[in-house]
Amino acid sequence: MGGVRKYLVVAETESESSGSSKSREEWDCDISADEEDLILRLHKLLGDRWKLIAGRLPWRSAQEIEKYWKMRSHAH
């Protein structure tokens, strides 16, 4: 088994009324190398269907996986 990778995601959210960035969201994510590999393979097969991917990782929510994917996309 592979090690665990730790990510800290900091995202700015937009205010609905003004359209400006007002708040920041921080999110820690511990993704193992095995989980990462499975997410990559499932995304290649299923695309952005986070609920279906999360169905194969029952200890992860669809929201967690989507946030991980977005963080990963911005890092590469």
CSV table of C-alpha atoms in Angstrom, one decimal:
chain,number,residue,atom,x,y,z
A,1,MET,CA,0.0,0.0,0.0
A,2,GLY,CA,1.1,3.5,-0.7
A,3,GLY,CA,1.5,6.4,1.7
A,4,VAL,CA,-1.0,9.1,2.6
A,5,ARG,CA,-0.8,12.4,0.8
A,6,LYS,CA,-2.1,15.4,2.7
A,7,TYR,CA,-3.6,18.4,0.9
A,8,LEU,CA,-4.7,21.7,2.2
A,9,VAL,CA,-7.2,23.4,-0.1
A,10,VAL,CA,-7.9,27.1,0.3
A,11,ALA,CA,-10.7,28.3,-1.9
A,12,GLU,CA,-12.2,31.8,-2.2
A,13,THR,CA,-16.0,31.9,-2.5
A,14,GLU,CA,-17.9,34.6,-4.2
A,15,SER,CA,-20.6,36.7,-2.6
A,16,GLU,CA,-23.9,36.1,-4.5
A,17,SER,CA,-24.9,39.8,-4.3
A,18,SER,CA,-21.7,41.6,-5.2
A,19,GLY,CA,-19.7,38.9,-7.1
A,20,SER,CA,-16.6,39.7,-5.1
A,21,SER,CA,-14.5,37.1,-3.2
A,22,LYS,CA,-15.4,37.5,0.4
A,23,SER,CA,-14.7,34.3,2.3
A,24,ARG,CA,-12.1,31.6,2.3
A,25,GLU,CA,-12.7,27.9,2.8
A,26,GLU,CA,-9.9,25.6,4.1
A,27,TRP,CA,-10.2,21.9,3.7
A,28,ASP,CA,-7.7,19.2,4.8
A,29,CYS,CA,-7.7,16.1,2.7
A,30,ASP,CA,-5.8,12.9,3.4
A,31,ILE,CA,-5.8,10.8,0.3
A,32,SER,CA,-3.9,7.6,0.1
A,33,ALA,CA,-2.0,6.7,-3.0
A,34,ASP,CA,-4.4,3.8,-3.6
A,35,GLU,CA,-7.4,6.1,-3.3
A,36,GLU,CA,-5.8,8.6,-5.6
A,37,ASP,CA,-5.1,5.9,-8.2
A,38,LEU,CA,-8.7,4.7,-7.9
A,39,ILE,CA,-10.2,8.2,-8.2
A,40,LEU,CA,-8.0,8.9,-11.3
A,41,ARG,CA,-9.1,5.6,-13.0
A,42,LEU,CA,-12.8,6.1,-12.1
A,43,HIS,CA,-12.7,9.7,-13.3
A,44,LYS,CA,-11.2,8.6,-16.6
A,45,LEU,CA,-14.0,6.1,-17.0
A,46,LEU,CA,-17.0,8.1,-15.5
A,47,GLY,CA,-16.0,11.8,-15.9
A,48,ASP,CA,-17.3,14.3,-13.3
A,49,ARG,CA,-19.9,11.9,-11.8
A,50,TRP,CA,-18.7,12.3,-8.2
A,51,LYS,CA,-21.6,10.3,-6.6
A,52,LEU,CA,-20.8,7.3,-8.7
A,53,ILE,CA,-17.1,7.6,-7.9
A,54,ALA,CA,-17.9,8.0,-4.2
A,55,GLY,CA,-19.9,4.8,-4.4
A,56,ARG,CA,-16.7,2.9,-4.9
A,57,LEU,CA,-15.1,4.8,-2.0
A,58,PRO,CA,-17.8,4.5,0.7
A,59,TRP,CA,-15.7,6.2,3.3
A,60,ARG,CA,-15.5,9.3,1.1
A,61,SER,CA,-18.3,11.7,0.1
A,62,ALA,CA,-18.9,12.9,-3.4
A,63,GLN,CA,-18.2,16.4,-2.1
A,64,GLU,CA,-14.8,15.3,-0.8
A,65,ILE,CA,-13.8,13.7,-4.0
A,66,GLU,CA,-14.9,16.7,-6.1
A,67,LYS,CA,-13.0,19.0,-3.9
A,68,TYR,CA,-9.9,16.8,-4.1
A,69,TRP,CA,-10.3,16.7,-7.9
A,70,LYS,CA,-10.5,20.5,-8.2
A,71,MET,CA,-7.6,21.0,-5.9
A,72,ARG,CA,-5.6,18.5,-7.9
A,73,SER,CA,-6.5,20.1,-11.2
A,74,HIS,CA,-5.3,23.5,-9.9
A,75,ALA,CA,-2.0,22.1,-8.7
A,76,HIS,CA,-1.1,20.6,-12.0
